mmCIF file of C-alpha atoms in Angstrom:
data_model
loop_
_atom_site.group_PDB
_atom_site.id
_atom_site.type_symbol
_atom_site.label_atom_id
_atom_site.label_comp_id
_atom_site.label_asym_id
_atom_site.label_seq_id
_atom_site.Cartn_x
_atom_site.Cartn_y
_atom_site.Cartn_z
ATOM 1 C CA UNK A 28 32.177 9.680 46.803
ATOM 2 C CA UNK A 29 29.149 7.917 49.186
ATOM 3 C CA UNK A 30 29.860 10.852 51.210
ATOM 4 C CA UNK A 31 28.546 13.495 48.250
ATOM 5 C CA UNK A 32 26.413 11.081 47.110
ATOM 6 C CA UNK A 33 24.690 10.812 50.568
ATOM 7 C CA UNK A 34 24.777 14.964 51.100
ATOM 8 C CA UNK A 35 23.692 15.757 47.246
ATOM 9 C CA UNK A 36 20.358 13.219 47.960
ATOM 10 C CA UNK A 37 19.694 15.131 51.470
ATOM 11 C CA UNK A 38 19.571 18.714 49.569
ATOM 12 C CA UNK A 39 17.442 17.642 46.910
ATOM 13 C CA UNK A 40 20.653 18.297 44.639
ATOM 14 C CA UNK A 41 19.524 18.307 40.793
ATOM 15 C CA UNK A 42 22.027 18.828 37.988
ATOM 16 C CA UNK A 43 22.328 22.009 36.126
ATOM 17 C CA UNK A 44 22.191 21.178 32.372
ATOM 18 C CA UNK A 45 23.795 24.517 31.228
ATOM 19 C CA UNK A 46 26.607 24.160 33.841
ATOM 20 C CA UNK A 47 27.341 20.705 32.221
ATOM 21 C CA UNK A 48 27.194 22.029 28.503
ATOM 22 C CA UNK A 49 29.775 24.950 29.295
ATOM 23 C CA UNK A 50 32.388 22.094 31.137
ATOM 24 C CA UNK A 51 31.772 19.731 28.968
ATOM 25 C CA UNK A 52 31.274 21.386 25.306
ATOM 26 C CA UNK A 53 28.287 19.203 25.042
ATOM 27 C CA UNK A 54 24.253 19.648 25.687
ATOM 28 C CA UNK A 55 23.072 16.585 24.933
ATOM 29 C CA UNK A 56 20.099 18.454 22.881
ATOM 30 C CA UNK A 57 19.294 18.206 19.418
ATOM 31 C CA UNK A 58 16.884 20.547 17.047
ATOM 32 C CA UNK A 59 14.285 19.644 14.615
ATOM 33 C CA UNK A 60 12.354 22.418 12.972
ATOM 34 C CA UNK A 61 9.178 21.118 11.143
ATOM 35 C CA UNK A 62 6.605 23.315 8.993
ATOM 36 C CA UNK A 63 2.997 21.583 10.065
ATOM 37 C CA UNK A 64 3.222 19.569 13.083
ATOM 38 C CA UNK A 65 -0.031 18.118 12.307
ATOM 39 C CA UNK A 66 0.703 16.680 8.630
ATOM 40 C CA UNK A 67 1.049 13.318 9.572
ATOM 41 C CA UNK A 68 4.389 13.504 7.290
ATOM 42 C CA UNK A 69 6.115 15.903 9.041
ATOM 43 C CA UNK A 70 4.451 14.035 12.683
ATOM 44 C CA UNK A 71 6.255 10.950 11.371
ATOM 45 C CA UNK A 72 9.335 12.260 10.736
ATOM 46 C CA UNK A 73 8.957 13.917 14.088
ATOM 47 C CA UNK A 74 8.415 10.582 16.063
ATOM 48 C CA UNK A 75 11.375 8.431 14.448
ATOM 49 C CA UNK A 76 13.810 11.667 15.414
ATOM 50 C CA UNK A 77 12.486 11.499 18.689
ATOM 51 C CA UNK A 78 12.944 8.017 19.870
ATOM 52 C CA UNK A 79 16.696 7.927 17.766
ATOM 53 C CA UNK A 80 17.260 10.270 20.061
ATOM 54 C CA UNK A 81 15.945 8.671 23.274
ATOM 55 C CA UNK A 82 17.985 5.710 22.764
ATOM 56 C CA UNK A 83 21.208 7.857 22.042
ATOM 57 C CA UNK A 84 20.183 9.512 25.528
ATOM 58 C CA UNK A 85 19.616 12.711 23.668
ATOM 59 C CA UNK A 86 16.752 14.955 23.943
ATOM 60 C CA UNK A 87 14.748 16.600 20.994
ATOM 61 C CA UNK A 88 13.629 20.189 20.713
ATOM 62 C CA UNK A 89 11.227 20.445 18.414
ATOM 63 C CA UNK A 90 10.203 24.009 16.554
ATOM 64 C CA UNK A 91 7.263 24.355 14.562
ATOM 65 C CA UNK A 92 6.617 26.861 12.360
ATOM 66 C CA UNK A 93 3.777 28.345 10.052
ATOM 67 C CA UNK A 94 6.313 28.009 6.829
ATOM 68 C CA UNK A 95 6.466 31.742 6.176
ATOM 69 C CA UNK A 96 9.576 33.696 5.004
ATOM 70 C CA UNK A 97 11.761 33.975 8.074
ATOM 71 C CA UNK A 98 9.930 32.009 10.218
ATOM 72 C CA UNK A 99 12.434 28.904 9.693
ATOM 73 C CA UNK A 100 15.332 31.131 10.232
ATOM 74 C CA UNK A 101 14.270 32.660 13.683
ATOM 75 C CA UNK A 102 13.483 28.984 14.759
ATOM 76 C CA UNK A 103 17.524 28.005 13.591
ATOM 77 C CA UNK A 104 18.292 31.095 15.554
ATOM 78 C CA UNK A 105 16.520 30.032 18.944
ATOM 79 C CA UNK A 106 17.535 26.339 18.970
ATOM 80 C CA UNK A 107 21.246 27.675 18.147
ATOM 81 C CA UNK A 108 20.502 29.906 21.452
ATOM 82 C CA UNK A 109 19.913 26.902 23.441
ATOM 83 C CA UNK A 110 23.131 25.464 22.367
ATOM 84 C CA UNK A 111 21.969 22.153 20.785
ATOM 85 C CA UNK A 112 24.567 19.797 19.531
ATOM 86 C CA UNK A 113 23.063 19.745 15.757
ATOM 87 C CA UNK A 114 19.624 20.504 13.891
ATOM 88 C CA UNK A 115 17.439 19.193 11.755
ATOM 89 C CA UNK A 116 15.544 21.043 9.127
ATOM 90 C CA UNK A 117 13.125 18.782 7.635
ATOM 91 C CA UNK A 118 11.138 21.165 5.405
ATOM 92 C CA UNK A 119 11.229 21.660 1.828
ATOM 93 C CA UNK A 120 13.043 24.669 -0.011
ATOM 94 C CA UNK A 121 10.573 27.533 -1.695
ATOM 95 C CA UNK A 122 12.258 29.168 -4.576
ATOM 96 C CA UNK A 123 9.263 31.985 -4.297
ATOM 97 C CA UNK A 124 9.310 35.811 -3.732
ATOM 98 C CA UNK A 125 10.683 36.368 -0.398
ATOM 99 C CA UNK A 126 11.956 33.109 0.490
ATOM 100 C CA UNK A 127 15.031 33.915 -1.341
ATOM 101 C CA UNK A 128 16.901 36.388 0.353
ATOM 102 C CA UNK A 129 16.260 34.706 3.979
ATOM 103 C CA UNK A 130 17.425 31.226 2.651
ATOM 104 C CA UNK A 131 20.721 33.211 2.420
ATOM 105 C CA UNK A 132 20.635 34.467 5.726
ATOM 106 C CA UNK A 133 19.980 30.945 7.011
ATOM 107 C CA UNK A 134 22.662 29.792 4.811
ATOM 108 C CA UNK A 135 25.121 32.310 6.254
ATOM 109 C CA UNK A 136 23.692 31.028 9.896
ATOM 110 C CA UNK A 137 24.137 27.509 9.418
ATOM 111 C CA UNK A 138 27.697 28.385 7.971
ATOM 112 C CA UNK A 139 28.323 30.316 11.360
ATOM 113 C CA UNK A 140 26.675 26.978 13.479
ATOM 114 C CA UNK A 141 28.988 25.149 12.081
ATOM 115 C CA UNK A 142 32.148 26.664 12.141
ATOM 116 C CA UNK A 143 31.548 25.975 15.895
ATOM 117 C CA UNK A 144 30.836 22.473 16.386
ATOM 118 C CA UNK A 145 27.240 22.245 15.619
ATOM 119 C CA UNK A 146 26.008 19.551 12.870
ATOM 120 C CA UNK A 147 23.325 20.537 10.773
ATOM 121 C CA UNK A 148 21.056 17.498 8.469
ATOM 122 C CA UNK A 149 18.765 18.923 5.980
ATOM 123 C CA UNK A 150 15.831 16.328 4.277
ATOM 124 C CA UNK A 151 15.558 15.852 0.860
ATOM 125 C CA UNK A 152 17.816 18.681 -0.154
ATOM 126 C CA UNK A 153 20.781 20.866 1.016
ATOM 127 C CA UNK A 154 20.822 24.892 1.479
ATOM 128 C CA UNK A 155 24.668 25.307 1.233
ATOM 129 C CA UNK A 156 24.733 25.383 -2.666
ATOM 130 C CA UNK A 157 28.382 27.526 -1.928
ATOM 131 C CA UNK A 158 29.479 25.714 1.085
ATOM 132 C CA UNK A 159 29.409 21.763 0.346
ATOM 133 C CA UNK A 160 30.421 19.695 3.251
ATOM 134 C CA UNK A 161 29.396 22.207 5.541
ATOM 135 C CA UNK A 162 25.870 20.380 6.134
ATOM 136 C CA UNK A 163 24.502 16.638 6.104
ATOM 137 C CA UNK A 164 21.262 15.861 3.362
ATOM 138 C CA UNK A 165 19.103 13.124 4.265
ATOM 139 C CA UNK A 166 18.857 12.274 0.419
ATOM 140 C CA UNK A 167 15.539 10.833 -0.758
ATOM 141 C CA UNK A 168 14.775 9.427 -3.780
ATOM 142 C CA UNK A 169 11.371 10.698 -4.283
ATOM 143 C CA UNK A 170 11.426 11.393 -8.251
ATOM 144 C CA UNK A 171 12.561 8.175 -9.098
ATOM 145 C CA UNK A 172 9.758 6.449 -6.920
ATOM 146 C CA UNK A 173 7.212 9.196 -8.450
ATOM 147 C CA UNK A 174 8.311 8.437 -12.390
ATOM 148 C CA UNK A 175 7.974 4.238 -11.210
ATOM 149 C CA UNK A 176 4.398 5.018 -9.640
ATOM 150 C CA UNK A 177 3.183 7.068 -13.245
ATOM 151 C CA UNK A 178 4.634 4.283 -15.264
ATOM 152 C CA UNK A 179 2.107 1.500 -13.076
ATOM 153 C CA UNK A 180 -0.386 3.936 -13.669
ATOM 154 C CA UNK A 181 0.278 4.347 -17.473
ATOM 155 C CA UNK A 182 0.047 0.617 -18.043
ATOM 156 C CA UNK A 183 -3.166 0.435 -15.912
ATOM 157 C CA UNK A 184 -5.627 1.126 -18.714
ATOM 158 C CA UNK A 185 -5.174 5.010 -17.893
ATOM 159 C CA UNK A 186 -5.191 7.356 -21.352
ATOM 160 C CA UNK A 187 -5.835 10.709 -19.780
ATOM 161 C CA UNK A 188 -3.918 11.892 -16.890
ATOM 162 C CA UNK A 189 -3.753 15.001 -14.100
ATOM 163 C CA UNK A 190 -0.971 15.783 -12.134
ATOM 164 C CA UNK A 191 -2.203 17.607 -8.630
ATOM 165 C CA UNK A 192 0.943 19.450 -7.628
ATOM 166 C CA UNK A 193 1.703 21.716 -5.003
ATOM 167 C CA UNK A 194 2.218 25.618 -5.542
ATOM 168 C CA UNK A 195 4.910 26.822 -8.038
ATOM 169 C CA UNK A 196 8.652 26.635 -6.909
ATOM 170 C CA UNK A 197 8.235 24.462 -3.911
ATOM 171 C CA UNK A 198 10.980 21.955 -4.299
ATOM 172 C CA UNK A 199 9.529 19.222 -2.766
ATOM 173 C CA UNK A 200 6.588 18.843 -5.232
ATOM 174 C CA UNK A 201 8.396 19.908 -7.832
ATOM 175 C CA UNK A 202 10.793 16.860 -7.636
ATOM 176 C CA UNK A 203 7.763 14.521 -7.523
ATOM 177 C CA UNK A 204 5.698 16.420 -10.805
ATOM 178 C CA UNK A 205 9.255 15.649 -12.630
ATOM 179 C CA UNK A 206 9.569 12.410 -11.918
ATOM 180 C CA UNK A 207 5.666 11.492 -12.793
ATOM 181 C CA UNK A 208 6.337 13.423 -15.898
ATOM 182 C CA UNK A 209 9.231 11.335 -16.878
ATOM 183 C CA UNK A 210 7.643 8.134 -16.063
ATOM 184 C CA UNK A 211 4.559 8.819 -18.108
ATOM 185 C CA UNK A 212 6.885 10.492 -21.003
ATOM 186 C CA UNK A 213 8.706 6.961 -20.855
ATOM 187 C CA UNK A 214 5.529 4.566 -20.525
ATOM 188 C CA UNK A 215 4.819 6.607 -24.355
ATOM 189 C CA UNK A 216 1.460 7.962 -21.932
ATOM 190 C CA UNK A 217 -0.259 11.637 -23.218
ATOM 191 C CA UNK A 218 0.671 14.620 -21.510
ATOM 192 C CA UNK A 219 -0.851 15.199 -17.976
ATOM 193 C CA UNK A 220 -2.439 17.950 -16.885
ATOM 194 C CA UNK A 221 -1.395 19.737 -13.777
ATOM 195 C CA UNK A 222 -3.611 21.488 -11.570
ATOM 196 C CA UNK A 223 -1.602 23.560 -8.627
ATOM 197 C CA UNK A 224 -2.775 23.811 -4.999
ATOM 198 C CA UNK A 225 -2.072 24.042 -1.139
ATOM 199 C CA UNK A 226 -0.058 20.491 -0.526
ATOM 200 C CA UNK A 227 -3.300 19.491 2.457
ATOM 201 C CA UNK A 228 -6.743 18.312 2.490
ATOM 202 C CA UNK A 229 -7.959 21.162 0.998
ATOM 203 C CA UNK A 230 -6.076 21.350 -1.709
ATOM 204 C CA UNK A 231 -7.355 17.549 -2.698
ATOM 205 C CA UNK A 232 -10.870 18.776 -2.159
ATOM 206 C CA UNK A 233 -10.494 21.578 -4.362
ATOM 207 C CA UNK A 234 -8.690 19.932 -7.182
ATOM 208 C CA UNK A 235 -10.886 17.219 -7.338
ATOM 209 C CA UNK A 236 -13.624 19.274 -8.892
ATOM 210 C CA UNK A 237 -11.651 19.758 -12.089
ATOM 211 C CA UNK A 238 -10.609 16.773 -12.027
ATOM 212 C CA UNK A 239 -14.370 15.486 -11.935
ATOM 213 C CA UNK A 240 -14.856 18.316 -15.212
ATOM 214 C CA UNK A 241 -12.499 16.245 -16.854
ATOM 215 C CA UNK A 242 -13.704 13.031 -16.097
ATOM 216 C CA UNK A 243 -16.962 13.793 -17.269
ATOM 217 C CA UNK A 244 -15.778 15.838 -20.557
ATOM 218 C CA UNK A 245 -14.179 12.049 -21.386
ATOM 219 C CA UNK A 246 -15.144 10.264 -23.745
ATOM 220 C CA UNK A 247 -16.933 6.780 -22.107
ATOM 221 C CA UNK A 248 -14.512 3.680 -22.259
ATOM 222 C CA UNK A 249 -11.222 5.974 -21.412
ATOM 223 C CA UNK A 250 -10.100 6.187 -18.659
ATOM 224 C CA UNK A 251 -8.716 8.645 -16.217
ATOM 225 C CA UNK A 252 -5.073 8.646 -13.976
ATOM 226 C CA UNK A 253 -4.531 10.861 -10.702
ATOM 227 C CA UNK A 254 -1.110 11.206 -9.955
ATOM 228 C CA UNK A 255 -0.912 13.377 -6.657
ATOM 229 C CA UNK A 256 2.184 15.230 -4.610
ATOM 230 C CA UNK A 257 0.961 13.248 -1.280
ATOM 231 C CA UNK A 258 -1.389 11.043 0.347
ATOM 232 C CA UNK A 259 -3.372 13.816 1.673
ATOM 233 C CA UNK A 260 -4.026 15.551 -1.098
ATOM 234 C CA UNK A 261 -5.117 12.650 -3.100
ATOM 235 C CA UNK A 262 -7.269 11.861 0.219
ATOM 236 C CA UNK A 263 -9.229 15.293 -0.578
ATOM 237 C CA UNK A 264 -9.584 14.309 -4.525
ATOM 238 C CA UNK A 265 -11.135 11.214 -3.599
ATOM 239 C CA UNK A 266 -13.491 13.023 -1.014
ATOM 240 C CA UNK A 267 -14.348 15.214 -3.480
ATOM 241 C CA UNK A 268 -15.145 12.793 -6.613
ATOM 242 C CA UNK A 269 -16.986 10.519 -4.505
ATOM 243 C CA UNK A 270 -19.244 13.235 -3.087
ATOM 244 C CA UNK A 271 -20.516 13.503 -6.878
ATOM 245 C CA UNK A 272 -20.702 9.785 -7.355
ATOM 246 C CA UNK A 273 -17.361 9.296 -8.760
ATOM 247 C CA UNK A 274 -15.623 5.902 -7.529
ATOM 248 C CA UNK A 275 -12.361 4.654 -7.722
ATOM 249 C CA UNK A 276 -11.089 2.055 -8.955
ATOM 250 C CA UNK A 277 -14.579 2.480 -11.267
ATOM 251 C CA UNK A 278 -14.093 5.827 -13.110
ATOM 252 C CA UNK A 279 -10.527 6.616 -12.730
ATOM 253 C CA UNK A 280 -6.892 5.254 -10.627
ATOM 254 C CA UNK A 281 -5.384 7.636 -8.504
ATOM 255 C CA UNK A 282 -1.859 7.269 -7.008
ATOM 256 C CA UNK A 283 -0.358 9.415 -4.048
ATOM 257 C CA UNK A 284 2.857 9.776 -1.859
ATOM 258 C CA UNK A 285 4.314 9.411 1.456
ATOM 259 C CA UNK A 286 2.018 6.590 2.828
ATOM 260 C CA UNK A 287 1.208 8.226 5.701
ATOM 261 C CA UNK A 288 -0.352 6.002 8.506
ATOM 262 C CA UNK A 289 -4.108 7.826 7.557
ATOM 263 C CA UNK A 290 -3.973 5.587 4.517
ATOM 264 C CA UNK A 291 -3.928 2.244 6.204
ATOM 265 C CA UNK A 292 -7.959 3.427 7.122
ATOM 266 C CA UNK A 293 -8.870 4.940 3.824
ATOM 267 C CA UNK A 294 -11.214 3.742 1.227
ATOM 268 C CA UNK A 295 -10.082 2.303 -1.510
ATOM 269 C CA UNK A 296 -6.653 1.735 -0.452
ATOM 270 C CA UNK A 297 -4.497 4.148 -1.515
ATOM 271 C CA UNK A 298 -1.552 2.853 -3.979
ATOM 272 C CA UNK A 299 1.141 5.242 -3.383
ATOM 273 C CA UNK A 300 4.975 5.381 -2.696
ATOM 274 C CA UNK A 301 5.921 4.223 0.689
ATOM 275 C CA UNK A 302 8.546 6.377 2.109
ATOM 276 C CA UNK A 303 10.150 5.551 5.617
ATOM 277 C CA UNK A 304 8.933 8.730 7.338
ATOM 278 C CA UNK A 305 10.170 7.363 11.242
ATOM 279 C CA UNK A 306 13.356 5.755 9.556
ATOM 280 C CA UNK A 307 13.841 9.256 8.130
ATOM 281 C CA UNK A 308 13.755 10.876 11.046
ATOM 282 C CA UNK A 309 15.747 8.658 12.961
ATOM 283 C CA UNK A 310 18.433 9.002 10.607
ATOM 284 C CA UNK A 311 18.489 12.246 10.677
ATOM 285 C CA UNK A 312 18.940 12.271 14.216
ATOM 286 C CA UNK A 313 21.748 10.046 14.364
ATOM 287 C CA UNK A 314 23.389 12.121 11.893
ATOM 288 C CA UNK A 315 23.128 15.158 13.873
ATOM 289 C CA UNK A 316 24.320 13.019 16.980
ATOM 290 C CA UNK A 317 27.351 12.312 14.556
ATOM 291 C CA UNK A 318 27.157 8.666 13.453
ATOM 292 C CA UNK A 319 28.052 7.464 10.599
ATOM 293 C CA UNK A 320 25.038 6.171 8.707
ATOM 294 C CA UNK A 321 23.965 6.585 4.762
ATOM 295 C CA UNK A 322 22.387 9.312 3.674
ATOM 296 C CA UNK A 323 20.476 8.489 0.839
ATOM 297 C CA UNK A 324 16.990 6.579 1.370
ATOM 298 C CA UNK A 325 14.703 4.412 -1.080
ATOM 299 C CA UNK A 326 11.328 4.566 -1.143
ATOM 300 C CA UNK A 327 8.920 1.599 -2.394
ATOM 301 C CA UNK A 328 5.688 1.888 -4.481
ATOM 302 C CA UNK A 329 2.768 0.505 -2.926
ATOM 303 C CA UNK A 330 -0.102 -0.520 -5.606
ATOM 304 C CA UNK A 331 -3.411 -1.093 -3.899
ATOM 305 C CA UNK A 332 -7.211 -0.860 -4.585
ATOM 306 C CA UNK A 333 -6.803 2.517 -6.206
ATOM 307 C CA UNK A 334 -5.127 1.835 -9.572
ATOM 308 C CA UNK A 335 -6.584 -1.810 -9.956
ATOM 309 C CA UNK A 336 -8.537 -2.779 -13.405
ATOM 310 C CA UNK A 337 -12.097 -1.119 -13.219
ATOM 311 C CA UNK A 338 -15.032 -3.189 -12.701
ATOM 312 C CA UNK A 339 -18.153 -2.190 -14.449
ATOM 313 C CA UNK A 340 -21.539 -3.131 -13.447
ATOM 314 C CA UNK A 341 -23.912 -5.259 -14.884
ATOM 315 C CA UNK A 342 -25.299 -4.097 -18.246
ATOM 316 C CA UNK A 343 -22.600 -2.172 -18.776
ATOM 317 C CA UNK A 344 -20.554 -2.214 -22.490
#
């Protein structure tokens, strides 16, 4: 064995990784296909999946892609082709025109992937509606954090209230609106509301103008709740209201999701519901590796400077 050893080091002898897969059934690769690789959500995710899979001496391919119909399936497709042992889709369904039929034909792929071996962990929600079993969800309990974060709200002095939600049919947000709708419905609070947008900066920025119409259609002494899909978007609405001299805590509370790491350096502290975006992606990575860990994961809600009691200023009624 010294003897190979000593010959393999003299020819600069390196391993070939495909050789090994084909002998040994095994690639020691995993796949995680992420829409956005610069939300800081999807980033997170991202980094916990990557060192889970360090330490299991595993090594993460990571697809992004643009989030249009098809695009998710071709990246399943090429990280099948590279024979990883199990992928991660970490993106949220779209029940929209288009994205129908080729969630089928991903279905019918990830049926195929893993009839053969391969493991496949979806986040937040499954794809295999007729096949259960077949895949692993990472479940998340996002609309039970979202309906506890509209209730804090709702007892905060709040009596008018806009939901900013994402666009129509995406699951993700749609889970969240429910849930803030059912805590507000249960804290006796009006209807909200709901103004849809892109899920980014941009859609914060562009919301927040009608939210600042309402605000100043109020009547003086109410005041006005923000309940938004994620931190980032709520980022934009505060942007937005402060550029026309609108402050939080002082004219209205505002409440996002995720708590991304952005928030920690945001002014006024964002309350929002914590969700373990590294823990999340670490367990969906030792899922795919084929542990045996829980798949269902809590998050907390976080009240900060956002939602606290207004403070008026001198003179003031």
């Amino acid at each position: 064995m010294e003897r190979v050893r000593s010959v393999a080091e003299t020819l600069d002898y390196r391993p070939n990784a495909t050789a090994q897969a084909v002998i040994r059934s095994t690639s020691r690769l995993l796949g995680l296909v992420v829409p956005d690789i610069g939300d800081p959500y999807f980033s997170s995710i991202a980094k916990g999946a990557q060192e889970a899979s360090a330490r299991n001496g595993t090594l993460l391919l990571l697809a992004g892609i643009d989030g249009s119909t098809g695009d998710e399936l071709r990246a399943f497709k090429a990280l099948v082709s590279q024979r990883v042992e199990g992928i991660i889709l970490a993106g949220s369904r779209c029940d929209g025109p288009g994205f129908h039929e080729t969630t089928l034909l991903l279905a019918e792929a990830i049926e195929r992937y893993t009839r053969s071996g391969g493991r496949v962990v979806t986040v937040g929600e499954g794809i295999l509606a007729n096949t259960p079993g077949a895949e692993f969800v990472l479940r998340i309990q996002e609309e039970e954090r979202a309906a506890e974060l509209a209730s804090a709200l709702a007892v905060r002095g709040c009596s008018r209230f806009t939901i900013v939600a994402g666009p129509e049919l995406v699951r993700q947000s749609d889970r969240r609106v429910s849930g803030f709708i059912r805590g507000l419905r249960e804290s006796g609070a009006p209807m909200a509301k709901v103004i849809r947008g892109e899920m980014n900066r941009a859609g914060g920025l562009k919301a927040g103008q009608e939210v600042l119409r309402t605000i100043r259609d109020q009547q003086y002494g109410m005041r006005h709740g923000v309940l938004s899909v994620n931190d980032r978007v709520a980022m934009g609405c505060i942007s937005a209201l402060s550029a026309a001299g609108c402050e939080s805590p002082r004219d209205y509370a505002i409440g996002g999701f995720d708590d991304i790491p952005q928030v920690q350096d945001f002014w006024p502290l964002l309350s929002t519901v914590r969700l373990p975006l590294q823990e999340i992606g670490a367990r969906a990575a030792e899922i795919a590796i084929g542990e045996d860990v829980d798949c269902v994961l809590e998050g907390e809600v976080m009240l900060r400077a956002s939602t606290t009691a207004p403070v008026r200023s001198v003179g003031k009624p």
